[in-house]
PDB file of C-alpha atoms and ligand atoms in Angstrom:
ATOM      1  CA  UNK A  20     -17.504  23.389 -15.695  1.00  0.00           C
ATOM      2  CA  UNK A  21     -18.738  25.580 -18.739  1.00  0.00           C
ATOM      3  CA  UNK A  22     -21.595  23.593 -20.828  1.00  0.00           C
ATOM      4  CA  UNK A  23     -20.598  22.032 -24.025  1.00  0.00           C
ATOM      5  CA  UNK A  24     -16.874  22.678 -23.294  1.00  0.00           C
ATOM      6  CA  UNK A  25     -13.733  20.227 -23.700  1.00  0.00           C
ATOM      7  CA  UNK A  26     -11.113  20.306 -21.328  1.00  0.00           C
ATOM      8  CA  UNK A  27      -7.971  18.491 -20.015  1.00  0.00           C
ATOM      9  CA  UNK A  28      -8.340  16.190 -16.892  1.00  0.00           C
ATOM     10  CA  UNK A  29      -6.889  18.163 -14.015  1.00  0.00           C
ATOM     11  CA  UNK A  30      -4.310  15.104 -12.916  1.00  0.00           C
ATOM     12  CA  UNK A  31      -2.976  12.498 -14.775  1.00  0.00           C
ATOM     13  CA  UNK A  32      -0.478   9.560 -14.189  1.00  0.00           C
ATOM     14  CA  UNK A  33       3.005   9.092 -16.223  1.00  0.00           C
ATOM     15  CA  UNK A  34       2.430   5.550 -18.306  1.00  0.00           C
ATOM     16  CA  UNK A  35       5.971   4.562 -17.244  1.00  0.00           C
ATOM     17  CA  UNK A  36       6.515   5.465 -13.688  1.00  0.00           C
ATOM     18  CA  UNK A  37       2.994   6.070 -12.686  1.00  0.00           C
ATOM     19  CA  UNK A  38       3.905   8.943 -11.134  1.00  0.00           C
ATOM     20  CA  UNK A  39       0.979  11.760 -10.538  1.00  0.00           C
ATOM     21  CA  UNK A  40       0.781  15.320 -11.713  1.00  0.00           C
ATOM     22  CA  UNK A  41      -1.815  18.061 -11.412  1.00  0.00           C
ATOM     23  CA  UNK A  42      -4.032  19.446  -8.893  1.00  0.00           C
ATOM     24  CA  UNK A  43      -4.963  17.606  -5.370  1.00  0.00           C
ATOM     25  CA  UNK A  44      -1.866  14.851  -4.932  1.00  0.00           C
ATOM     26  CA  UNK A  45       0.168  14.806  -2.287  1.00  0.00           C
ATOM     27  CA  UNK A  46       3.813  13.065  -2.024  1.00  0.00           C
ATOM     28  CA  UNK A  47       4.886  11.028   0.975  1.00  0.00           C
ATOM     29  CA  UNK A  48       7.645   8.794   1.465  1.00  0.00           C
ATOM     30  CA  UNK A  49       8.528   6.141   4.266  1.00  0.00           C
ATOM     31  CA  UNK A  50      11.811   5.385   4.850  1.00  0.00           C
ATOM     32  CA  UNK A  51      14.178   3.017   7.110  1.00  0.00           C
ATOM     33  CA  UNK A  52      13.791   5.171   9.831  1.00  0.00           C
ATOM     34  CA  UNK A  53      10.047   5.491  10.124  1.00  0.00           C
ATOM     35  CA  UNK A  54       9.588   2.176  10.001  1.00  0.00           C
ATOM     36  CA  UNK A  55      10.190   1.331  13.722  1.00  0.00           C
ATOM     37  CA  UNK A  56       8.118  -1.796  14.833  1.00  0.00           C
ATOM     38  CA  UNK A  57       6.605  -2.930  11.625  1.00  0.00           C
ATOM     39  CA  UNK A  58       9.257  -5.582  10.839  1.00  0.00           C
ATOM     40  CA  UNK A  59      10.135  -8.586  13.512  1.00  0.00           C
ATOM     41  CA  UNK A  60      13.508  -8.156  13.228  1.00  0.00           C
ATOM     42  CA  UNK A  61      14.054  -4.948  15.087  1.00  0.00           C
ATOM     43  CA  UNK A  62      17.728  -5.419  15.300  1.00  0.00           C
ATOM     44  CA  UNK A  63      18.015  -5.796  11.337  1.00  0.00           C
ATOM     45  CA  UNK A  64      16.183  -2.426  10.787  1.00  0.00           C
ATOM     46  CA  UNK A  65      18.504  -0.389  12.931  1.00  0.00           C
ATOM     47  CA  UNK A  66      21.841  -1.910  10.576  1.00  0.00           C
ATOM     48  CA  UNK A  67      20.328  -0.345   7.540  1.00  0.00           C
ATOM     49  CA  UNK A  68      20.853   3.137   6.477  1.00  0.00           C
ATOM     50  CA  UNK A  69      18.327   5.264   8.310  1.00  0.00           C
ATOM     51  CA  UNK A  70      17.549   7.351   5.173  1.00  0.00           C
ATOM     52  CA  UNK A  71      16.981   4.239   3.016  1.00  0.00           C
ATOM     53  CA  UNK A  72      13.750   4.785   0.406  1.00  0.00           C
ATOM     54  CA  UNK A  73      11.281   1.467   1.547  1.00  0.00           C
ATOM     55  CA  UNK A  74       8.070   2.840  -0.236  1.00  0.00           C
ATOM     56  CA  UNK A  75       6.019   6.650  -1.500  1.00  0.00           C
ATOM     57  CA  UNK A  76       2.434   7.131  -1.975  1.00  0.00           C
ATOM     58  CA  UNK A  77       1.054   9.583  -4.221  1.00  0.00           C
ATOM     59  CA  UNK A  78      -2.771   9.962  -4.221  1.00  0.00           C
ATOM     60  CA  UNK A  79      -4.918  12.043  -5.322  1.00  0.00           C
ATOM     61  CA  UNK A  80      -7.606  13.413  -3.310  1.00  0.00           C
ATOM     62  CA  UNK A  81     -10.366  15.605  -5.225  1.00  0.00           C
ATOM     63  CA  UNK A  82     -12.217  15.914  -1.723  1.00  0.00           C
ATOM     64  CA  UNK A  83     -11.668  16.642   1.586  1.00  0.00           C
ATOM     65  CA  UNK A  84     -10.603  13.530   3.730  1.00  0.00           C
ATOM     66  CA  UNK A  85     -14.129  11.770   5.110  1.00  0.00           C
ATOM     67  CA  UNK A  86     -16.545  13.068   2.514  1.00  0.00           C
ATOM     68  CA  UNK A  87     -19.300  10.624   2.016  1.00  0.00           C
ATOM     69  CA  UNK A  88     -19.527   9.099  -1.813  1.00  0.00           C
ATOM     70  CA  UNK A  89     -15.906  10.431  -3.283  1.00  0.00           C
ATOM     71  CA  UNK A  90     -12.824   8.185  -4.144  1.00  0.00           C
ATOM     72  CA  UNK A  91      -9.399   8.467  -3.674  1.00  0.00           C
ATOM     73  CA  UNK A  92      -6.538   7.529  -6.699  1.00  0.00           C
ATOM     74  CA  UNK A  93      -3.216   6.711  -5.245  1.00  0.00           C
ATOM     75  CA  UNK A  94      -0.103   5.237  -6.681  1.00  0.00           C
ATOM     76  CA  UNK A  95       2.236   3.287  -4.062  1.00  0.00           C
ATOM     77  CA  UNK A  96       6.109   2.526  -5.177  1.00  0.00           C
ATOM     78  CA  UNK A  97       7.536  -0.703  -3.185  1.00  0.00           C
ATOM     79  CA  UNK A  98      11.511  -0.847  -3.041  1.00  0.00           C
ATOM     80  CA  UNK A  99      13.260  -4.132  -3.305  1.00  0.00           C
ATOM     81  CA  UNK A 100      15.041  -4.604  -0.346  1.00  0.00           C
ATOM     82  CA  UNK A 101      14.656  -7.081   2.981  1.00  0.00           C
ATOM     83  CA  UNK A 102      15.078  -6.253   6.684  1.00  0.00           C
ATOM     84  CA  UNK A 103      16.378  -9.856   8.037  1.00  0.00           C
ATOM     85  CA  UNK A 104      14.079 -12.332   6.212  1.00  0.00           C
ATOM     86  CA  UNK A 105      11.132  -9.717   5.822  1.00  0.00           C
ATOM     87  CA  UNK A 106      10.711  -8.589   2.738  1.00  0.00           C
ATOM     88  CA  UNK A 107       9.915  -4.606   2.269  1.00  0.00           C
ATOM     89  CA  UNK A 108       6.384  -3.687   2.785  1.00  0.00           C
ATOM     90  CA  UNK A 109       3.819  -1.031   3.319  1.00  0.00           C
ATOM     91  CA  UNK A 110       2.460  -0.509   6.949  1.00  0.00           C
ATOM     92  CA  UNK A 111      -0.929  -1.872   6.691  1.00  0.00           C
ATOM     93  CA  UNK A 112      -4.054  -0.910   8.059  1.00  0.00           C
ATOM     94  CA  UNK A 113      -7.467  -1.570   8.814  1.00  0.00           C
ATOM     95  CA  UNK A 114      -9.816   1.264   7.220  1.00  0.00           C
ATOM     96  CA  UNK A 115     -11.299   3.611  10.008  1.00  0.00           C
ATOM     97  CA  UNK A 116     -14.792   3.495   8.799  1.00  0.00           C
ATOM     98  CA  UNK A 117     -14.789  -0.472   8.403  1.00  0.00           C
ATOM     99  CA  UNK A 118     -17.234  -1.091   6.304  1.00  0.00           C
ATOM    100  CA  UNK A 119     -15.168   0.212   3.255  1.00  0.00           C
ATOM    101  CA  UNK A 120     -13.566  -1.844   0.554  1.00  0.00           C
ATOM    102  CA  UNK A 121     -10.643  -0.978  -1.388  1.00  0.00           C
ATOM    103  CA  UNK A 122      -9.400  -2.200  -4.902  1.00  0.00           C
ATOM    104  CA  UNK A 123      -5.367  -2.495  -5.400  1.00  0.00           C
ATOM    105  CA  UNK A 124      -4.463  -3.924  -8.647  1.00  0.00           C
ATOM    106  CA  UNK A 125      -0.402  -4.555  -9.796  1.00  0.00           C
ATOM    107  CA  UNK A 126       1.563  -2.118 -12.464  1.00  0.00           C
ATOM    108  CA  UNK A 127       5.027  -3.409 -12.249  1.00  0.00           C
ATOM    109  CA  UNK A 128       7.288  -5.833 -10.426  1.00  0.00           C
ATOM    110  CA  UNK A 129       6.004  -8.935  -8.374  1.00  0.00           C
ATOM    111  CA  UNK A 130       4.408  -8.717  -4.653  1.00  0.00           C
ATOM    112  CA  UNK A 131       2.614  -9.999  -2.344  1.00  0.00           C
ATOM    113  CA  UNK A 132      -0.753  -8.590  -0.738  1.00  0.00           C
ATOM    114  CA  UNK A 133      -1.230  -9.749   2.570  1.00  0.00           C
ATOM    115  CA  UNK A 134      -4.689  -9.575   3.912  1.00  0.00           C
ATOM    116  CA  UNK A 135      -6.239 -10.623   7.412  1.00  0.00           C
ATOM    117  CA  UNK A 136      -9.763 -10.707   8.504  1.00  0.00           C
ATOM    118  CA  UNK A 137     -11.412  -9.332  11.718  1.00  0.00           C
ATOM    119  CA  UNK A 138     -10.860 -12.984  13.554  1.00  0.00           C
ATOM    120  CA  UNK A 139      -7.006 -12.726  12.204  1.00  0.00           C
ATOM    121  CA  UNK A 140      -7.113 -15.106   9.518  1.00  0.00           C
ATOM    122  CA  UNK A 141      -4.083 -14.117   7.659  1.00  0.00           C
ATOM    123  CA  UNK A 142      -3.562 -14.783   3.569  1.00  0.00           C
ATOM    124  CA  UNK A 143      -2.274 -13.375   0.513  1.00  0.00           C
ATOM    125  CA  UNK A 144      -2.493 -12.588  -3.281  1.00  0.00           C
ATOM    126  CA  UNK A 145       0.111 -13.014  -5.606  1.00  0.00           C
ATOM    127  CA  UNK A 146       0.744  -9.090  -7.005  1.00  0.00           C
ATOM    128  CA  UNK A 147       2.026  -8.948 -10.823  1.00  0.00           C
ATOM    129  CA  UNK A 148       1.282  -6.113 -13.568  1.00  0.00           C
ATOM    130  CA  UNK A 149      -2.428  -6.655 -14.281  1.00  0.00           C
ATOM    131  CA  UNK A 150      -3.540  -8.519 -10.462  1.00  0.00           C
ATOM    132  CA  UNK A 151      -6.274  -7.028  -9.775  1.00  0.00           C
ATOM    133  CA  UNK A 152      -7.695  -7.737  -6.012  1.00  0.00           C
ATOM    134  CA  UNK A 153     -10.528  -6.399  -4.188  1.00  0.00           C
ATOM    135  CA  UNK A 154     -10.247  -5.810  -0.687  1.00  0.00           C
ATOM    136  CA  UNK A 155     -13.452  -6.474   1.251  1.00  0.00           C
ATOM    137  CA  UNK A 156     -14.317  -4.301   4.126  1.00  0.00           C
ATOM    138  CA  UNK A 157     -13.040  -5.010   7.542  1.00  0.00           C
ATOM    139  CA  UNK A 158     -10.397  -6.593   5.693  1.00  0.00           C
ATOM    140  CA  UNK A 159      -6.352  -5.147   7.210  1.00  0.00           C
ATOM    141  CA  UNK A 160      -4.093  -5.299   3.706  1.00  0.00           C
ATOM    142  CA  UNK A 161      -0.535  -4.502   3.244  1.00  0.00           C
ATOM    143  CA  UNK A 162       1.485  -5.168   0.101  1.00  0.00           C
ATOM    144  CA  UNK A 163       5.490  -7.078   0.310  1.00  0.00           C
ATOM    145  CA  UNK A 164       7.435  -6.368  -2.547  1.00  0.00           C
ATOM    146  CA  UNK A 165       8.931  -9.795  -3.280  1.00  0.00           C
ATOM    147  CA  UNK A 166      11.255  -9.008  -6.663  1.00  0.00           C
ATOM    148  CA  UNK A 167      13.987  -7.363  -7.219  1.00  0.00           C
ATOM    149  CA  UNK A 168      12.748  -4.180  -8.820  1.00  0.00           C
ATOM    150  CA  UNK A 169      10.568  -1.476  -7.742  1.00  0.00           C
ATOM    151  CA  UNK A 170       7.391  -2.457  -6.917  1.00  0.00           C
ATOM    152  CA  UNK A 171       4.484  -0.507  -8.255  1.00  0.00           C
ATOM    153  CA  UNK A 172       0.919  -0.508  -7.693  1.00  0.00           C
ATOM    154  CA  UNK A 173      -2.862   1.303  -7.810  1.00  0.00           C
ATOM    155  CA  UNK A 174      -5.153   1.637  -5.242  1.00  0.00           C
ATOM    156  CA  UNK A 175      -8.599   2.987  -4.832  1.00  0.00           C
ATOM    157  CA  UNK A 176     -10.411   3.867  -1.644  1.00  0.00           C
ATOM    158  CA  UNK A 177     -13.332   5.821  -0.785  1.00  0.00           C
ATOM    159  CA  UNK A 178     -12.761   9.079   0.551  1.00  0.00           C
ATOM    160  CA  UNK A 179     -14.395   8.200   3.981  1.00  0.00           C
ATOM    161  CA  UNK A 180     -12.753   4.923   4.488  1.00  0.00           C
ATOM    162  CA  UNK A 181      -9.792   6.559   6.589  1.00  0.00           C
ATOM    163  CA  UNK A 182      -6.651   4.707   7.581  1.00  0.00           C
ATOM    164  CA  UNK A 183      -6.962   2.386  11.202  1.00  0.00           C
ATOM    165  CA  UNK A 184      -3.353   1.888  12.023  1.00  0.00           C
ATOM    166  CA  UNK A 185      -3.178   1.634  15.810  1.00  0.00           C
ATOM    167  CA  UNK A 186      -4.477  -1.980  15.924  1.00  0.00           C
ATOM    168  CA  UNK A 187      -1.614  -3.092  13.275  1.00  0.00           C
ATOM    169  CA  UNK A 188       0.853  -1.265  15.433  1.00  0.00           C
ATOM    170  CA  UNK A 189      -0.994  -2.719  19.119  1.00  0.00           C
ATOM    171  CA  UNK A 190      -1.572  -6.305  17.600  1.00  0.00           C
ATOM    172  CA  UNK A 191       0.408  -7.002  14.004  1.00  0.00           C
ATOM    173  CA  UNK A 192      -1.089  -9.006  11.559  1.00  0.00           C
ATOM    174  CA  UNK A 193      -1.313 -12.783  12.527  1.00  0.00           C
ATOM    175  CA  UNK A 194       1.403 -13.801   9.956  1.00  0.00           C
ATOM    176  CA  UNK A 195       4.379 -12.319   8.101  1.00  0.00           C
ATOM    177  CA  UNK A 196       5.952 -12.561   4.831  1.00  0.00           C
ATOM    178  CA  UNK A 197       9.418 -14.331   4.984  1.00  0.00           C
ATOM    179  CA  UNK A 198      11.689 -15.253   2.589  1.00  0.00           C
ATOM    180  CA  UNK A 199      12.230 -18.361   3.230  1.00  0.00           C
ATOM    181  CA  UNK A 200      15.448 -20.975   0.797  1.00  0.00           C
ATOM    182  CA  UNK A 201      14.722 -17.433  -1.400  1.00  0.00           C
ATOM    183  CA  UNK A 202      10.837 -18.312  -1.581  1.00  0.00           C
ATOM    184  CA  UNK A 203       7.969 -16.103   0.425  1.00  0.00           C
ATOM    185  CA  UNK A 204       5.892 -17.887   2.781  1.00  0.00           C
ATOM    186  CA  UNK A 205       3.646 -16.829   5.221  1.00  0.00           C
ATOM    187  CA  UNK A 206       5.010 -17.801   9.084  1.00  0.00           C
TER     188      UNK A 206
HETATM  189  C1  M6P B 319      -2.374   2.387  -0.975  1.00  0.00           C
HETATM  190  C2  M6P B 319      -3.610   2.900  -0.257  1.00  0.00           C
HETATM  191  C3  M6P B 319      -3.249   4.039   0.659  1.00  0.00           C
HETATM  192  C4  M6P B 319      -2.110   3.636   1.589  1.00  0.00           C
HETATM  193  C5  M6P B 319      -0.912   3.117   0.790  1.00  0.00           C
HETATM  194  C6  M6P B 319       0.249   2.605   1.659  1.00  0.00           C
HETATM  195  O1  M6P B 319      -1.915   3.358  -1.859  1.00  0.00           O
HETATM  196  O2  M6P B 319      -4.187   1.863   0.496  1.00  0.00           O
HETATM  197  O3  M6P B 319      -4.398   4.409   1.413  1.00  0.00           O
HETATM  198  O4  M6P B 319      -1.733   4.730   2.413  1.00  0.00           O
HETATM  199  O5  M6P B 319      -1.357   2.035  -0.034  1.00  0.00           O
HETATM  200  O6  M6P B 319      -0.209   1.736   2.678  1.00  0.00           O
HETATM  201  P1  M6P B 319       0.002   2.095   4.236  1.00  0.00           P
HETATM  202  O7  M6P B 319      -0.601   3.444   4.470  1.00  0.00           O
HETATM  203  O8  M6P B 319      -0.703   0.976   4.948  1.00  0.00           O
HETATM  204  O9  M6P B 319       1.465   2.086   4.479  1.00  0.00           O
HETATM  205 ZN1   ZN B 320      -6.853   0.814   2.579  1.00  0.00          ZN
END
């Protein structure tokens, strides 16, 4: 950067749809079909359109993946939708280096942040625009969209906190989200 000089930032996010521009972001979606053993319902998954939008990240990453002391930005956009009595959610994970915390706070739409501890404990946090929740390290967290309109919320990890998602895919979390007489409850 030249001394004394006044520039743009390099990214920035679109006030409506939070959507990212600039340098450093990448795009990725998940849909129906990569989804395979995150819901209990099995069954229910394979009846939906394979090609069906569940969620996209965007994030932007200023330095290389494991850096010590750098943060990551990213954007996550939850669809409405159910598979059975599941509502649509995010993978989850466990961070790789697990000492590392993560904040997630809600844009738009309603949700649900499910969170279990290292001895599976299993709770969650009621996601609205302006939640804000801080997600203590060795901490798993996954976010249910329970409206019925997009979903959107921030996150922001550090850039050596990695993703840990074999043990959600070996072990699940201890509960899940159901809807349950069109209320969510933990079962
Ligand atoms: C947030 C961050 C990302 C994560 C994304 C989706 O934006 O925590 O690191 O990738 O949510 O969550 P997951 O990868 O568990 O599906
Ligand atoms: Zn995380």
């Amino acid at each position: 950067m030249n001394h004394l000089s006044i520039n743009y930032p390099t990214v920035s996010v679109e006030p409506e749809s939070w959507f990212l521009e600039g340098k450093n972001i990448t795009k990725s979606e998940k849909r129906i079909k990569d989804l395979g053993n995150v819901f209990a319902n099995e069954a229910a998954r394979q009846l939906i359109n394979p090609d069906l939008l569940v969620y996209n990240v965007q994030a932007h990453l200023p330095v290389k993946e494991g850096t010590p002391g750098g943060l990551y930005f990213g954007t996550t956009i939850i669809q409405p939708g159910k598979v059975g009595n599941e509502y649509f959610m995010t993978r989850g994970h466990f961070h790789a280096n697990a000492d590392r915390a993560e904040y997630y706070w809600g844009v738009q739409g309603e949700g649900m942040l499910i969170l279990m501890d290292e001895y599976r404990t299993t709770w969650a946090e009621k996601m609205f625009p302006g939640s804000l929740h801080y997600i203590g390290a060795k901490i798993a967290h996954r976010v249910a969209n329970t409206g019925e309109t997009p979903l959107i919320f921030g996150a922001c990890w550090p850039s050596d906190a990695g993703h840990n998602y074999e043990e959600i895919e070996l072990q699940g979390f201890s509960a899940r989200l159901l809807e349950i007489e069109g209320k969510p409850f933990l079962k």
